[in-house]
Each structure stands twice: as structure tokens, then as C-alpha cells.
Amino acid sequence: MMRRRERIGLAVFSLLLRFLPRRLREWSGAELRELFATRQREMVDSGGSVRLFAFWMKEAVGLLVSAVAARFDSSPPDLIHAPQRRDLPMDNLLQDLRYVMRRLRSAPGMVAVALLSLGLAIGANTVLFSAVSSLLLRPLPAANPDRLVNLFTTYPERGGGEWSVSLPNALDPERRTRAFENLAAYQSGASNVATDGEPQRAGHAFVQRDLFDVVGVAPAVGRGFTAEEDVPNAPDRVVVLGNAFWREQFNGEPALGKTLGINGRPHTIVGVMPEGFDFPFGNRTAIYTPLRIAESSWGRGSGGLAVIARLRDGVTVESARRDIDALAKALETEFPKTNAGMGYIVSPVSDVVYPFELRLGIYVLFGAVAVVLVIACFNLANLMMARGLARENETAIRLALGGARSRIVRLDVFEGLMLGIGGGVVGVLFAVFGGQWLRHLDNDAIPRVQEVDLNFGVFAFTSLVSIVAGLIVGAAPALQGTGDLGGLMRDAMRGTRNRARTHARRAVVIAEVALSVILLASAGLLIRSFTERLNIDPGFDADRVLSARVALDASYRDNRTRADVLAFHQQVLDRLRAAPGVEAASAGFALPLLGRTDSNDFIIEDRPITDPASKPNTGFSMVTTDYFTTMGIPLRQGRSFDRRDTWDQPGVVVVSRAMAEKFWPGENAIGKRLRSACVSSSTRRRAVRGHTGER
Amino acid sequence: MPRRNVDEQLPMADLPLHILLALATGEKHGWAIVKQIREHTSGRTDPSSGSLYLAMLRMKDRGLIDEVNAPRDETDARRRYYRMTAYGRRVLQAELHRLDELVALGRRHGVLDARGA
């Protein structure tokens, strides 16, 4: 079977074949491809990437040199007259190269401009091509990832959106439709992990034991989870490590059977995942543990789980959607209390990991950078045309002395090739630095961005771009034509210019300016919307505010009362406030604008609910005292939370100005009472005590 | 067929010379020629596919080599076989003779010892 890089190599080679003159191509094309494929196979079987790359370069250069050389062959030689051996271009190749080097050395300014502009454009192209190839072209770490889908629930009547799934609703699609081969529910977050007593926060995935079967990736070392380990209160607590975490924490030494403290509880290591595997895809997950929940203990009306499923052979995403829509209807009639209005969403995992907007963004950026490269080429072509004009006298003299016209053209092509190759080298330097910068970006912004590396395909791509750029640049003066000798000499003497040549230059300049205008306009728009976004007042002041996540081990909470836990947090805050340089400190469940806050239906007292299905709903967060001061959120009216508002006191709530205006327009919201509508056990009345400037 | 002059093909470039030497042991297809050249030169000469076919086209144009039908035991129908023409053999002989004279000259002048090192 042919591997991907072989197919790419053959495709590029086939493309380069087009450079051969028609006669050579028709005579040898199919065989050349065949020979290339055979030798490439030999390289792949025998050696590493470096040798294959060297082979590619050699074949590409050999082909292009042959293409150039063959262009200067006369058609089949006249056998009666002696062939003119001395005109064989191969003999003059080195001489020409030396001449071109000399010519370039005499114009260091032009060379510097050319190398910098080409290099910048090629460098940017390389970085983006790396990103595209490592992120979008490299498959997700799973067997047949295009058959994997994520399932979400959705409530179309309440504005849609993707919601997490309860365990019964997660398992029904496998049990009651024929669309899925298997599926697994999971949750992901972070946990306190202790190795050798040194705790750290690490990415943690809680997965049903089938998960590794669903994605089709087994642990590289050890085993996955057994059925006995994936039940509530299973006596054995086990963990499978992510490869990167295993390398960091155990230096790649055997870890099976060792113990790892997770949230204060000892877990036995039973497996290590293979390198490059991360689940959920695109997250940096250090540890995998069994989900350990029973269907009976998770109400159908709850949520909290993510679901990944593998489509059965021959089932398309569309037919899976039809099946699961029918299931949703059936569930609605069977469980009207919990499933009324609920539907499912089926999304291919690649769409979830790389949403359309992200892909589009990368491709648009790629397009823009490609345009920059085209502009750089035009720019150079223009420079070289100007040089060609300045050299007309020299050309005229060469022609007059019997110099071959083909050779003069060839010098120009060589000059372009040299600049192209030099630009490629400079570009790779830029790309190496650019790539390092890209890897420093946050993994949250672009999933798997750390995996972007300047791989070997990218180097091949750069080489190709620089060679093509060189050919374009080199061909420009040649296209301009060396003209007929008489005309050239007349022009040279009179100082006039050939009309056709002037037109060619004008066309280049026009194209260049047009492309630049497009780029400038779009860049301007982008900068404008960016500054507008920066100027939006978010309602809080993030200046000088630091945030940290605090999570108590489950074992700490086990033996303590709620009051103890509250006291712990109070103590943390008190000590923070006492620290020098700290103005204010507060704790809460979520930071504004970051991630999803919890949301909750609520009921306003003294206001009857007419339609039970459309209760008012809003996002909410629980915070400690001083939250508004710490976050710099201005209080418009009423009071903020203080030490009176302990958990055994009547509930109080601060609402945003937007909420006050929506639900109590023209009224004073202070003192109004509302009630949570969802969590019946802890339903407490809350009195509105203040409202803020937050939108 | 016009009478063809052997001397006008001399001296030969490296690659055509090696191609003729590879074909001296019998008809071959492109890949076999590459392998034979590598074997002859212990891997020091390993022409790129493009240069090989350009050189072969030129040699065909000069009448040094010829295409022939594939032998009956060849399973791959895409493969074309090449052989050295009689003219090619004469050119090869003349070139080797020329080189041999150069080597002898080197020996006589003490540049090379008897073992050729």
C-alpha cells in the first residue's frame, strides 16, 4: 500500500513533469513516474525521512535541470551535418552559474530586498502550511476518525445550542437505534494529581470503559478498564496515563502497578496510552479513569456527560440523524417529564474539534499569505525587468557578438532560480522562529496548536514554492523578450523602449497594486473590528486582577463538615487579603466571559407563570464577599454581599442592570423576590439586594 | 541509414557512458539501468530519474540506443526495454579505447602505478 507521503511525492513529481518539453514528456512521462515511484519505494523501505527528503530534492532538481537543458536541445539532430556538441547547454551550466553569481554580487541592494521580501512571504507560507497540515490534514488520533461523531442534546424551543447529556439519554442511541456501532460517555476536567507528594492540576478524563474501543486506540502499555472497575464504589481505583504525562512524571520508566494520588485518593496505574493520543481530542489529558456511574443514579433529566459514538458501517451522518430524531420523538412520549422538547445533535468529531469558523479563519489567513507571496513575486519580477531594461546594451552586444539567445534567457532564469532558492533559505529561517512563536500560543485558542511542527512535508512545500517563485521571477525578463537584434540595437542607441515590454511592466505593476489594495482593505477591516472589540466595555476591570483555580481533594471533604470547607476557603481569602500588595480578594464559581456559567430557570414571586415551558432563565454564578470590588464591577444601586450573608441566612441575589431592566422595567428591582425553579430540594427564596453595571 | 561517424560522439559525458556500459550486459528497462549503474560504480553514480531519461532521449536521437519489445517474462506491461545499437557499441568501444589510452599514458608517466591507484 502506498503511504501518504509517497502519494504526495508522486503527485509533486507528476506536477513537475509538466516542466519537461512535450517531446521528452510524451516519450518518457509514464516511465519516469514509474521509475520515480519504484525508487521512492526503495527509499521509504530503507531509510528515514531525511534520506527520502534528500531523494526528493535530488529528483526535483534533476528533473528541473533536465527540463531547462532539454528546452535548449534542437529537435532531433540532423545526422548528415555534424551535431554542434559545443552548444550543449550542460557544458556551460557551471560557467553560467558563476556568471549569474557575479551579476548578483554586483547588485547587493537588489539581492537584499529580493531575499527579504521573498523570504518573509515564503516563511509566512511555511508556518501557515505547517498549521494547516498539522492541524487540519493530520488525522485525529483515532481509528477511522471520520466515522466518529459527538452526540449532544438540544432544546430547539429554548433557543437550541449544544447541551450535555444524561446517562440514560446517552445510552439509548446505542440500545435503541441501529446507527451506532458503539458509544461511550465521558466527562473531562482537571484534578489534583500527586506524584511523590508534589500535587499539580492535570487534565483528567472520566471515561466509560468502552471509550478506548470506540475510538479504536488501545493503551500502548498495560490495559484499559474492566467492567468491574467501571461501577460506582468499585473497590479498585485504577488509572490509565496519557503518554506525555507518563514521560514527564515517570521519565518514561515503567509505571504499571505504581500508585498515583488523584484528588487525595490512591489509584493504581494499569496502562499508558500511545504517544500522540489525547482525549477529548485536542485537550492535554494527563489521566484517564473510569466514569464509575450507574444509569439508575443519574436522572434522565440531568446532564453533564459528553458522548462519542462510532457510526455503523454504511451509516451516514444524515441517516444517523434521522434515526436519532425518531428516537428523540419516542423518548418524548415515554418520558414527557424529562424529555419534552429534547432533541439530539449529531456532529462529526472533526467539526467539534475544529469548528467551521476556525477552519475558515486558517484558510483565509493562508489565502492572504499566498497573496503576499504572489505580490512579492510580482515585485521581484518588476525589479528584474528593470534590470533587464538597464542591461539592454549588454544584451545587444552579446547578440551582436554571436551569443546564443537561448543562453541569455537562461541566465535570467538562473538568476530568478538563485533568488528563489535564497529566498527559500531565508524563509525557512523566518518559519523556524514563527513556528516557535505559534507553539507558545494557548492550546485553548487553537486545539492541538502545540503539535504544529515544521515537518518534512512543509520543507518540501517551501522548496517547491521557492523554486516556482524563482521560475516566475526568472521568466519575467525572459518573457519580456530579447527582441530582435536590430530593434534592440536601435533602441539601445536611441534610448527608446519597446512598446510590448513597457506594457508587460505596466501589467505587472497594475496586478501588484490591485492585490495590495485587496489585502490592505481586508487588513484594515480586520484591525478596525479588533480595536472595536478591544474598546467594548466588558463591565468589569481586569487590570491588576489575578485568578487561580482552587479545588479541594475529595478526601479532604470526606471527613469534614460543610462549615469546615467554608472555613477553609474563608481562611484562604483572609490570608490573601492580609498579603502585602493585595487590595482585595474574592472567590466565585466562574470568571465573567470565560466559559459557560451555570444557568437556571427562576420564578419571580407575585408573578404567575402562564406557560410552564417558558420560565424565565438566566446565567448565574455564586461568589463571596468583595467579588464586585475585586473585579471592579460598579454597584449601581442597593448593597453588595457582606459577612451577614452566610449560608444559613435568607438568600440574597445581585442582578445585572440588563436583568433588572428586562424583568422589572421602570420599577425598582431592589427588594423583589425570586426563586430557583429547577433544583427543588434547595429552592430558597432570594431577595434582590442590588444590581450592577454589568451588562 | 547515413554513415555515422563515431569520433563525433567523443569524448562522452559520464552518464551516457554509464548507460552504455549498463546496456552492454543486455537489454534493460529504466529501473534496471539505474541499479546496474549503481552496481558498476558502487553507488557513487546514482542519476536522478529526470537526467536519466533526458540522457537516454538524446542517445536515442543520436542512434546510440534503441527501444525494443519487452521480453516475454516481463509482467509489467508499462515497462519499455532499451538496448545498445551496433553504432552505440562502436562508440562505446571507441570511448573505452580512448580512456584506455589515457590510462596507459598515465602509467607511462608514472602518475598511476600498476595497480591503478
PDB file of C-alpha atoms in Angstrom, chain A residues 318-443:
ATOM      1  CA  GLU A 318     -27.548  12.114   7.801  1.00  0.00           C
ATOM      2  CA  SER A 319     -29.144   8.701   8.282  1.00  0.00           C
ATOM      3  CA  ALA A 320     -27.851   8.595  11.870  1.00  0.00           C
ATOM      4  CA  ARG A 321     -29.555  11.954  12.393  1.00  0.00           C
ATOM      5  CA  ARG A 322     -32.848  10.580  11.043  1.00  0.00           C
ATOM      6  CA  ASP A 323     -32.633   7.539  13.334  1.00  0.00           C
ATOM      7  CA  ILE A 324     -31.805   9.585  16.382  1.00  0.00           C
ATOM      8  CA  ASP A 325     -34.568  12.132  15.668  1.00  0.00           C
ATOM      9  CA  ALA A 326     -37.057   9.240  15.659  1.00  0.00           C
ATOM     10  CA  LEU A 327     -35.578   8.079  18.960  1.00  0.00           C
ATOM     11  CA  ALA A 328     -35.931  11.565  20.455  1.00  0.00           C
ATOM     12  CA  LYS A 329     -39.630  11.594  19.473  1.00  0.00           C
ATOM     13  CA  ALA A 330     -40.162   8.184  21.100  1.00  0.00           C
ATOM     14  CA  LEU A 331     -38.393   9.293  24.282  1.00  0.00           C
ATOM     15  CA  GLU A 332     -40.524  12.417  24.382  1.00  0.00           C
ATOM     16  CA  THR A 333     -43.717  10.363  24.623  1.00  0.00           C
ATOM     17  CA  GLU A 334     -42.214   7.821  27.034  1.00  0.00           C
ATOM     18  CA  PHE A 335     -40.632  10.335  29.398  1.00  0.00           C
ATOM     19  CA  PRO A 336     -42.605  13.558  28.907  1.00  0.00           C
ATOM     20  CA  LYS A 337     -41.410  14.962  32.224  1.00  0.00           C
ATOM     21  CA  THR A 338     -37.741  14.953  31.381  1.00  0.00           C
ATOM     22  CA  ASN A 339     -37.555  14.658  27.615  1.00  0.00           C
ATOM     23  CA  ALA A 340     -40.243  17.076  26.418  1.00  0.00           C
ATOM     24  CA  GLY A 341     -38.765  19.274  23.722  1.00  0.00           C
ATOM     25  CA  MET A 342     -35.417  17.486  23.772  1.00  0.00           C
ATOM     26  CA  GLY A 343     -33.667  16.543  20.558  1.00  0.00           C
ATOM     27  CA  TYR A 344     -30.230  15.203  19.747  1.00  0.00           C
ATOM     28  CA  ILE A 345     -27.416  16.775  17.743  1.00  0.00           C
ATOM     29  CA  VAL A 346     -25.013  14.509  15.827  1.00  0.00           C
ATOM     30  CA  SER A 347     -21.728  16.240  14.835  1.00  0.00           C
ATOM     31  CA  PRO A 348     -18.681  14.649  13.241  1.00  0.00           C
ATOM     32  CA  VAL A 349     -15.864  14.958  15.775  1.00  0.00           C
ATOM     33  CA  SER A 350     -13.612  16.889  13.415  1.00  0.00           C
ATOM     34  CA  ASP A 351     -16.312  19.602  13.250  1.00  0.00           C
ATOM     35  CA  VAL A 352     -16.342  19.721  17.036  1.00  0.00           C
ATOM     36  CA  VAL A 353     -12.566  19.888  17.406  1.00  0.00           C
ATOM     37  CA  TYR A 354     -12.083  22.307  14.505  1.00  0.00           C
ATOM     38  CA  PRO A 355     -15.284  24.300  14.155  1.00  0.00           C
ATOM     39  CA  PHE A 356     -16.041  25.738  10.750  1.00  0.00           C
ATOM     40  CA  GLU A 357     -15.096  29.286  11.839  1.00  0.00           C
ATOM     41  CA  LEU A 358     -11.649  28.153  12.922  1.00  0.00           C
ATOM     42  CA  ARG A 359     -11.026  26.288   9.678  1.00  0.00           C
ATOM     43  CA  LEU A 360     -12.294  29.196   7.663  1.00  0.00           C
ATOM     44  CA  GLY A 361     -10.030  31.532   9.642  1.00  0.00           C
ATOM     45  CA  ILE A 362      -6.967  29.446   8.939  1.00  0.00           C
ATOM     46  CA  TYR A 363      -7.779  29.089   5.244  1.00  0.00           C
ATOM     47  CA  VAL A 364      -8.485  32.804   4.881  1.00  0.00           C
ATOM     48  CA  LEU A 365      -5.192  33.611   6.558  1.00  0.00           C
ATOM     49  CA  PHE A 366      -3.491  31.111   4.280  1.00  0.00           C
ATOM     50  CA  GLY A 367      -5.079  32.761   1.262  1.00  0.00           C
ATOM     51  CA  ALA A 368      -3.935  36.184   2.424  1.00  0.00           C
ATOM     52  CA  VAL A 369      -0.391  34.962   2.921  1.00  0.00           C
ATOM     53  CA  ALA A 370      -0.416  33.313  -0.503  1.00  0.00           C
ATOM     54  CA  VAL A 371      -1.439  36.649  -1.985  1.00  0.00           C
ATOM     55  CA  VAL A 372       1.502  38.248  -0.177  1.00  0.00           C
ATOM     56  CA  LEU A 373       3.781  35.713  -1.848  1.00  0.00           C
ATOM     57  CA  VAL A 374       2.308  36.482  -5.256  1.00  0.00           C
ATOM     58  CA  ILE A 375       2.858  40.184  -4.601  1.00  0.00           C
ATOM     59  CA  ALA A 376       6.434  39.501  -3.553  1.00  0.00           C
ATOM     60  CA  CYS A 377       6.979  37.597  -6.810  1.00  0.00           C
ATOM     61  CA  PHE A 378       5.463  40.392  -8.887  1.00  0.00           C
ATOM     62  CA  ASN A 379       7.613  42.851  -7.036  1.00  0.00           C
ATOM     63  CA  LEU A 380      10.724  40.890  -7.827  1.00  0.00           C
ATOM     64  CA  ALA A 381       9.698  40.356 -11.409  1.00  0.00           C
ATOM     65  CA  ASN A 382       9.360  44.080 -11.690  1.00  0.00           C
ATOM     66  CA  LEU A 383      12.802  44.630 -10.186  1.00  0.00           C
ATOM     67  CA  MET A 384      14.296  42.154 -12.597  1.00  0.00           C
ATOM     68  CA  MET A 385      12.511  43.648 -15.573  1.00  0.00           C
ATOM     69  CA  ALA A 386      14.022  46.972 -14.644  1.00  0.00           C
ATOM     70  CA  ARG A 387      17.392  45.273 -14.513  1.00  0.00           C
ATOM     71  CA  GLY A 388      16.702  43.682 -17.882  1.00  0.00           C
ATOM     72  CA  LEU A 389      15.994  47.098 -19.368  1.00  0.00           C
ATOM     73  CA  ALA A 390      19.146  48.506 -17.865  1.00  0.00           C
ATOM     74  CA  ARG A 391      21.094  45.636 -19.378  1.00  0.00           C
ATOM     75  CA  GLU A 392      19.740  46.061 -22.877  1.00  0.00           C
ATOM     76  CA  ASN A 393      23.026  47.413 -24.131  1.00  0.00           C
ATOM     77  CA  GLU A 394      24.845  44.407 -22.799  1.00  0.00           C
ATOM     78  CA  THR A 395      22.287  42.090 -24.381  1.00  0.00           C
ATOM     79  CA  ALA A 396      22.604  43.859 -27.719  1.00  0.00           C
ATOM     80  CA  ILE A 397      26.377  43.498 -27.623  1.00  0.00           C
ATOM     81  CA  ARG A 398      26.140  39.825 -26.686  1.00  0.00           C
ATOM     82  CA  LEU A 399      23.747  39.129 -29.539  1.00  0.00           C
ATOM     83  CA  ALA A 400      25.871  41.098 -31.948  1.00  0.00           C
ATOM     84  CA  LEU A 401      28.922  39.077 -30.960  1.00  0.00           C
ATOM     85  CA  GLY A 402      27.012  35.867 -31.759  1.00  0.00           C
ATOM     86  CA  GLY A 403      25.819  34.973 -28.256  1.00  0.00           C
ATOM     87  CA  ALA A 404      23.012  32.429 -28.288  1.00  0.00           C
ATOM     88  CA  ARG A 405      19.673  33.999 -27.472  1.00  0.00           C
ATOM     89  CA  SER A 406      18.682  30.916 -25.508  1.00  0.00           C
ATOM     90  CA  ARG A 407      21.674  31.357 -23.284  1.00  0.00           C
ATOM     91  CA  ILE A 408      20.761  34.950 -22.462  1.00  0.00           C
ATOM     92  CA  VAL A 409      17.266  33.836 -21.499  1.00  0.00           C
ATOM     93  CA  ARG A 410      18.754  31.043 -19.443  1.00  0.00           C
ATOM     94  CA  LEU A 411      20.879  33.495 -17.475  1.00  0.00           C
ATOM     95  CA  ASP A 412      17.728  35.348 -16.472  1.00  0.00           C
ATOM     96  CA  VAL A 413      16.013  32.115 -15.440  1.00  0.00           C
ATOM     97  CA  PHE A 414      19.042  31.116 -13.400  1.00  0.00           C
ATOM     98  CA  GLU A 415      19.121  34.458 -11.707  1.00  0.00           C
ATOM     99  CA  GLY A 416      15.480  34.007 -10.715  1.00  0.00           C
ATOM    100  CA  LEU A 417      16.117  30.457  -9.516  1.00  0.00           C
ATOM    101  CA  MET A 418      19.040  31.578  -7.360  1.00  0.00           C
ATOM    102  CA  LEU A 419      16.910  34.302  -5.786  1.00  0.00           C
ATOM    103  CA  GLY A 420      14.092  31.810  -5.288  1.00  0.00           C
ATOM    104  CA  ILE A 421      16.334  29.295  -3.563  1.00  0.00           C
ATOM    105  CA  GLY A 422      17.965  32.021  -1.453  1.00  0.00           C
ATOM    106  CA  GLY A 423      14.511  33.327  -0.558  1.00  0.00           C
ATOM    107  CA  GLY A 424      13.543  29.795   0.428  1.00  0.00           C
ATOM    108  CA  VAL A 425      16.500  29.558   2.803  1.00  0.00           C
ATOM    109  CA  VAL A 426      15.685  32.925   4.386  1.00  0.00           C
ATOM    110  CA  GLY A 427      12.029  31.862   4.522  1.00  0.00           C
ATOM    111  CA  VAL A 428      12.822  28.682   6.418  1.00  0.00           C
ATOM    112  CA  LEU A 429      14.709  30.774   8.986  1.00  0.00           C
ATOM    113  CA  PHE A 430      11.686  33.032   9.394  1.00  0.00           C
ATOM    114  CA  ALA A 431       9.466  29.961   9.606  1.00  0.00           C
ATOM    115  CA  VAL A 432      11.505  28.376  12.392  1.00  0.00           C
ATOM    116  CA  PHE A 433      11.053  31.484  14.534  1.00  0.00           C
ATOM    117  CA  GLY A 434       7.419  31.860  13.506  1.00  0.00           C
ATOM    118  CA  GLY A 435       6.752  28.230  14.395  1.00  0.00           C
ATOM    119  CA  GLN A 436       8.249  28.734  17.836  1.00  0.00           C
ATOM    120  CA  TRP A 437       6.022  31.711  18.356  1.00  0.00           C
ATOM    121  CA  LEU A 438       2.954  29.741  17.249  1.00  0.00           C
ATOM    122  CA  ARG A 439       3.690  26.958  19.721  1.00  0.00           C
ATOM    123  CA  HIS A 440       3.677  29.498  22.538  1.00  0.00           C
ATOM    124  CA  LEU A 441       0.038  30.279  21.813  1.00  0.00           C
ATOM    125  CA  ASP A 442      -2.535  28.889  24.163  1.00  0.00           C
ATOM    126  CA  ASN A 443      -3.914  25.447  23.454  1.00  0.00           C
TER     127      ASN A 443
END
